[in-house]
Amino acid sequence: MANSTVEKLTPTRAKLTITVTPEDLGPSIKHAYEHIAQDVQIPGFRKGKVPAPIIDQRLGRGAVIEHAVNEALDKFFREAANEHKLRVVGRPSADITQWPNEKDFSGDLLVEVEVDVRPEIEIPALSDITLTVDAVEADDAALDAELDNLRARFGTLIPVDRPAVKGDFVELDLVAAIDGAEIDRAEGVSYEVGSGELLEGIDDAVESLTAGEDTTFRSKLVGGDHAGEEAEVSVSIKSVKERELPEADDDFAQIASEFDTIAELRDSMAERVNEQGVFAQGSAARDQLIEALLEKIEIPVPPQVIEDEVHNHLESENRLEDDEHRAEVTEASEKQFRTQVLLDTIAEQSDVQVSQEELSQYLIQSAAQYGMAPQEFVEALQSSNQLPALVGEVARNKALAIALGKVKVVDSNGKAVDLSSLVSVEDDAAEDDAAEADAPADEKADEKPAKKAAAKKPAAKKAPAQKADEAAEEKPAAKKAPAKKAPAKKAPAKKAADKAE
């Protein structure tokens, strides 16, 4: 392995100086001859069978060195980053400051690589933090509401000859027009008055109407070719029905549940209301804990990483010139970065491990959110090298649960809240099938491996900035200078996984 040293330029940027001896570069020189022999066409020699002296004569050893460095530079960088435990979060930029001798490949290759890294932070004592969440009140009113929801599922709709009120079901016809021209129509639509699930303004329009009456109102359309445009909507009421609820008695309990009595059903509902309340308290506590820690800890942000992320986001929305939106996205991206650094640090300190079972469960849940089959989702992630990102997400979720178990949580009444069912304990040891959240530099989700750039000798100038949409796939970009060209192979750029915002 090549020798290397590291210099911290800022809390979020480091410079690696890598010394590659002729012995270290030797295998890459050998591979370079083999690759060039496969690509070059020289009369009298079969493809792949061109001897090294002929390649030296036709192309020059400088071209061989260039090819070798181009192939090996990323490997040397990653080894050095791992050796110094750098958590790479941005695109590296490499300067070749010294090349081996062209005559006999003697002399060291010297490379300087600058790269954005995850800042080091200190987590304060979690036991000193107290979070306050809303109290859970499983009172009679809450239980009655829960029971009414269940009764509504078993209710029957009865036609009534009166104006519609909230909670009634109406059958209606809708016609939408813009500037007098009809653009959409729907007939026989069943709608619960007051649900707000159809069009903005429809509840005010239909409430107090009886069957056979009609009216008009203005509303923004939510779908179709005219989504977002304001239209005049005509609505005609065909019928009004009220929901008749079954009696809350033992007979209903036996029909609607596994219980024999309404008392047992209410007891079960009380438990469920409490469970839902605890879940809500846990969710609120998690959010509060992140906010509390972000306020306590100063977490520097690498400007270029954020700038690239914001550019990619705005470019995907075709809003690069929207300065107001740029400011919003920048603020959100900086907070997301700080949160990720916070949870990654907790995960490392807690030695969080992600088991295959945990990863599989998360993959299944994520696939469902994207409306994809699990296998299809996994294949898409593998093709875009995004599986490590999901490992990181699972590790951060576990880290947050561990941290939550160490803080004090009370409700608005001052009563201690037991969230033990929602929090994790620290892993004592890695399981055999665990995938480490603290991944090496070439596997971290927030490290962005790069596509290869041909190294040209000799030069010590900074390489031009790569396109922002290529930043996620950058390898150390070596500088170009006049030299005989070697037919260096280039790795195809990997496709970035689509984001669901």
XYZ file of C-alpha atoms in Angstrom, residues 174-465:
292
model
C -69.742 17.846 -11.496
C -68.907 19.955 -14.561
C -65.754 22.126 -14.650
C -65.386 24.992 -17.117
C -62.689 27.575 -17.841
C -63.738 30.739 -19.683
C -67.068 29.124 -20.467
C -65.545 26.031 -22.098
C -66.177 22.673 -20.443
C -62.904 20.924 -19.641
C -63.995 18.082 -17.359
C -67.098 16.228 -16.186
C -67.854 13.574 -13.534
C -71.231 11.953 -12.876
C -72.613 9.857 -10.016
C -69.839 10.784 -7.596
C -70.409 9.689 -3.978
C -68.985 12.216 -1.521
C -68.972 12.607 2.254
C -69.795 16.211 3.114
C -67.063 17.780 5.220
C -64.317 15.308 4.296
C -62.506 17.849 2.088
C -61.333 15.074 -0.208
C -62.721 16.282 -3.546
C -62.326 19.949 -4.467
C -61.551 23.021 -2.421
C -64.802 24.843 -1.701
C -67.158 21.954 -2.433
C -68.163 21.488 1.212
C -69.414 25.067 1.497
C -71.178 24.685 -1.847
C -73.145 21.478 -1.185
C -73.884 21.883 2.513
C -77.538 22.987 2.923
C -78.494 21.738 -0.583
C -81.196 19.080 -0.993
C -81.623 16.434 -3.695
C -82.484 18.031 -7.042
C -80.751 21.344 -6.319
C -77.586 22.687 -7.946
C -75.099 25.505 -7.549
C -71.731 26.753 -8.827
C -68.457 27.619 -7.121
C -64.878 28.418 -8.137
C -62.012 26.082 -7.292
C -58.479 25.194 -8.346
C -58.336 21.894 -10.197
C -56.112 19.228 -8.653
C -55.611 16.868 -11.594
C -55.650 16.504 -15.360
C -54.242 18.811 -18.021
C -55.522 21.906 -16.189
C -54.215 21.054 -12.725
C -53.582 24.203 -10.697
C -55.887 26.353 -12.846
C -59.024 27.950 -11.431
C -62.316 26.744 -12.915
C -65.999 27.373 -12.419
C -67.570 24.162 -11.151
C -71.247 23.338 -11.485
C -72.547 20.772 -9.002
C -75.935 18.999 -9.036
C -77.163 17.001 -6.021
C -78.793 13.682 -6.982
C -79.427 12.349 -3.473
C -78.656 12.941 0.202
C -78.075 10.061 2.608
C -77.272 9.992 6.293
C -75.262 7.251 7.944
C -77.144 5.284 10.546
C -74.802 3.778 13.121
C -75.447 0.444 14.823
C -76.020 0.434 18.559
C -72.841 0.117 20.637
C -73.854 -3.053 22.455
C -72.634 -6.612 22.953
C -74.164 -7.711 19.629
C -72.155 -5.052 17.806
C -68.955 -6.072 19.642
C -69.422 -9.656 18.475
C -70.028 -8.559 14.864
C -67.217 -5.992 14.661
C -64.496 -7.646 16.743
C -63.275 -10.803 18.430
C -64.778 -9.698 21.757
C -68.047 -10.862 23.299
C -68.971 -7.663 25.118
C -68.833 -3.930 24.407
C -66.888 -3.470 27.651
C -64.103 -5.759 26.421
C -64.070 -3.940 23.088
C -63.735 -0.557 24.815
C -60.894 -1.880 26.972
C -59.094 -3.041 23.846
C -59.656 0.322 22.210
C -58.272 2.077 25.271
C -55.074 0.053 24.915
C -54.853 0.928 21.222
C -55.436 4.627 21.885
C -52.640 4.512 24.445
C -50.331 2.725 21.988
C -51.073 5.279 19.289
C -50.418 8.033 21.792
C -47.080 6.549 22.798
C -46.122 6.216 19.134
C -46.997 9.888 18.586
C -44.977 10.810 21.671
C -42.010 8.815 20.372
C -42.179 10.514 16.981
C -42.365 13.943 18.604
C -39.479 13.090 20.952
C -37.285 11.993 18.047
C -37.884 15.277 16.222
C -37.244 17.278 19.388
C -34.043 15.374 20.134
C -32.587 16.124 16.703
C -33.495 19.809 17.034
C -32.043 19.961 20.556
C -28.748 18.386 19.484
C -28.450 20.566 16.387
C -28.847 23.614 18.627
C -26.179 22.383 21.055
C -23.580 21.253 18.475
C -21.897 23.418 15.861
C -21.648 21.263 12.751
C -19.753 22.900 9.865
C -20.997 22.305 6.338
C -18.807 21.821 3.221
C -19.927 24.570 0.806
C -19.215 22.669 -2.419
C -21.179 19.596 -1.333
C -24.219 21.750 -0.542
C -23.836 23.776 -3.727
C -23.763 20.604 -5.837
C -26.775 19.162 -4.033
C -28.779 22.370 -4.474
C -27.811 22.644 -8.132
C -28.912 19.071 -8.829
C -32.220 19.667 -7.040
C -33.008 22.926 -8.847
C -31.878 21.547 -12.201
C -34.240 18.575 -11.826
C -37.084 21.040 -11.229
C -35.926 23.406 -13.994
C -35.754 26.226 -11.425
C -32.079 27.231 -11.536
C -32.984 30.931 -11.740
C -35.402 30.849 -8.791
C -33.322 32.568 -6.089
C -36.026 32.337 -3.426
C -36.419 28.601 -3.930
C -32.620 28.227 -4.032
C -32.404 29.768 -0.556
C -35.068 27.364 0.745
C -33.370 24.305 -0.761
C -29.962 25.443 0.515
C -31.282 25.768 4.061
C -32.949 22.346 3.875
C -29.818 20.712 2.404
C -27.584 22.174 5.112
C -29.911 20.929 7.846
C -30.093 17.494 6.230
C -26.285 17.331 6.086
C -25.933 18.343 9.751
C -28.557 15.802 10.800
C -26.783 13.062 8.869
C -23.416 13.937 10.427
C -25.044 13.940 13.866
C -26.634 10.506 13.468
C -23.610 8.981 11.718
C -21.446 10.071 14.660
C -23.862 8.553 17.187
C -23.968 5.354 15.113
C -20.166 5.100 15.159
C -19.881 5.800 18.879
C -22.593 3.223 19.609
C -21.022 0.679 17.226
C -24.334 0.314 15.414
C -24.546 -2.707 13.135
C -27.187 -3.332 10.479
C -28.244 -6.948 10.128
C -29.360 -8.488 6.856
C -32.840 -8.928 8.323
C -33.084 -5.232 9.226
C -31.884 -4.195 5.784
C -34.334 -6.552 4.066
C -37.241 -5.196 6.110
C -36.272 -1.616 5.247
C -35.934 -2.524 1.560
C -39.427 -4.039 1.537
C -40.908 -0.966 3.199
C -39.084 1.406 0.852
C -40.112 -0.590 -2.221
C -43.745 -0.296 -1.152
C -43.387 3.487 -0.828
C -42.128 3.660 -4.413
C -44.817 1.266 -5.638
C -42.228 -1.287 -6.775
C -41.733 -4.989 -6.209
C -38.922 -5.610 -3.671
C -36.720 -7.460 -6.172
C -37.208 -4.738 -8.785
C -36.360 -2.102 -6.183
C -33.190 -3.929 -5.103
C -32.043 -4.308 -8.734
C -32.550 -0.582 -9.311
C -30.491 0.219 -6.218
C -27.723 -2.179 -7.206
C -27.485 -0.769 -10.734
C -27.010 2.740 -9.327
C -24.789 1.674 -6.386
C -27.320 2.993 -3.880
C -27.570 -0.003 -1.541
C -24.941 1.478 0.820
C -27.191 4.538 1.134
C -29.980 2.381 2.539
C -27.588 0.696 4.951
C -26.679 4.177 6.160
C -30.343 5.103 6.585
C -31.077 2.021 8.680
C -27.994 2.700 10.820
C -29.085 6.305 11.418
C -32.573 5.200 12.424
C -31.040 2.778 14.936
C -28.660 5.450 16.199
C -31.558 7.842 16.798
C -33.475 5.151 18.667
C -30.424 4.465 20.844
C -30.007 8.165 21.608
C -33.696 8.473 22.458
C -33.298 5.727 25.023
C -30.672 7.791 26.857
C -32.579 11.063 27.258
C -35.344 11.905 29.715
C -38.823 12.297 28.224
C -41.760 13.753 30.153
C -45.264 14.704 29.073
C -46.952 18.085 29.388
C -48.221 17.049 32.822
C -44.671 16.434 34.057
C -45.130 12.652 34.063
C -42.241 10.470 32.861
C -42.923 8.876 29.469
C -41.909 5.267 28.901
C -40.707 4.876 25.299
C -38.878 1.602 25.910
C -41.009 -0.173 23.303
C -39.809 2.265 20.649
C -36.111 2.641 21.425
C -33.118 0.402 20.792
C -30.288 -0.728 22.999
C -26.713 -0.566 21.784
C -25.453 -3.626 19.972
C -23.033 -5.580 22.145
C -21.260 -7.066 19.158
C -21.627 -7.301 15.429
C -23.721 -10.150 14.147
C -22.138 -12.461 11.636
C -24.429 -11.233 8.886
C -24.254 -7.566 9.885
C -23.445 -4.845 7.386
C -21.437 -2.118 9.076
C -22.954 1.343 9.206
C -19.425 2.656 9.680
C -18.502 1.648 6.152
C -15.060 2.212 4.618
C -14.466 5.205 2.412
C -15.280 3.363 -0.794
C -18.630 2.104 0.513
C -20.137 4.990 2.496
C -23.469 6.177 1.185
C -22.507 9.832 1.473
C -19.121 9.304 -0.163
C -19.428 9.730 -3.849
C -17.088 7.549 -5.921
C -16.055 9.180 -9.102
C -15.717 8.319 -12.725
C -12.178 8.022 -14.038
C -10.272 10.927 -15.553
C -7.200 10.206 -17.661
C -4.054 11.402 -15.887
C -1.754 13.423 -18.117
C 1.809 14.317 -17.152
C 3.312 16.523 -15.882
C 1.093 19.132 -14.211
C 0.329 20.641 -10.841
C -2.563 22.907 -11.753
C -6.041 22.471 -10.416
C -8.399 20.548 -12.643
C -11.453 22.411 -13.933
C -14.546 21.841 -11.873
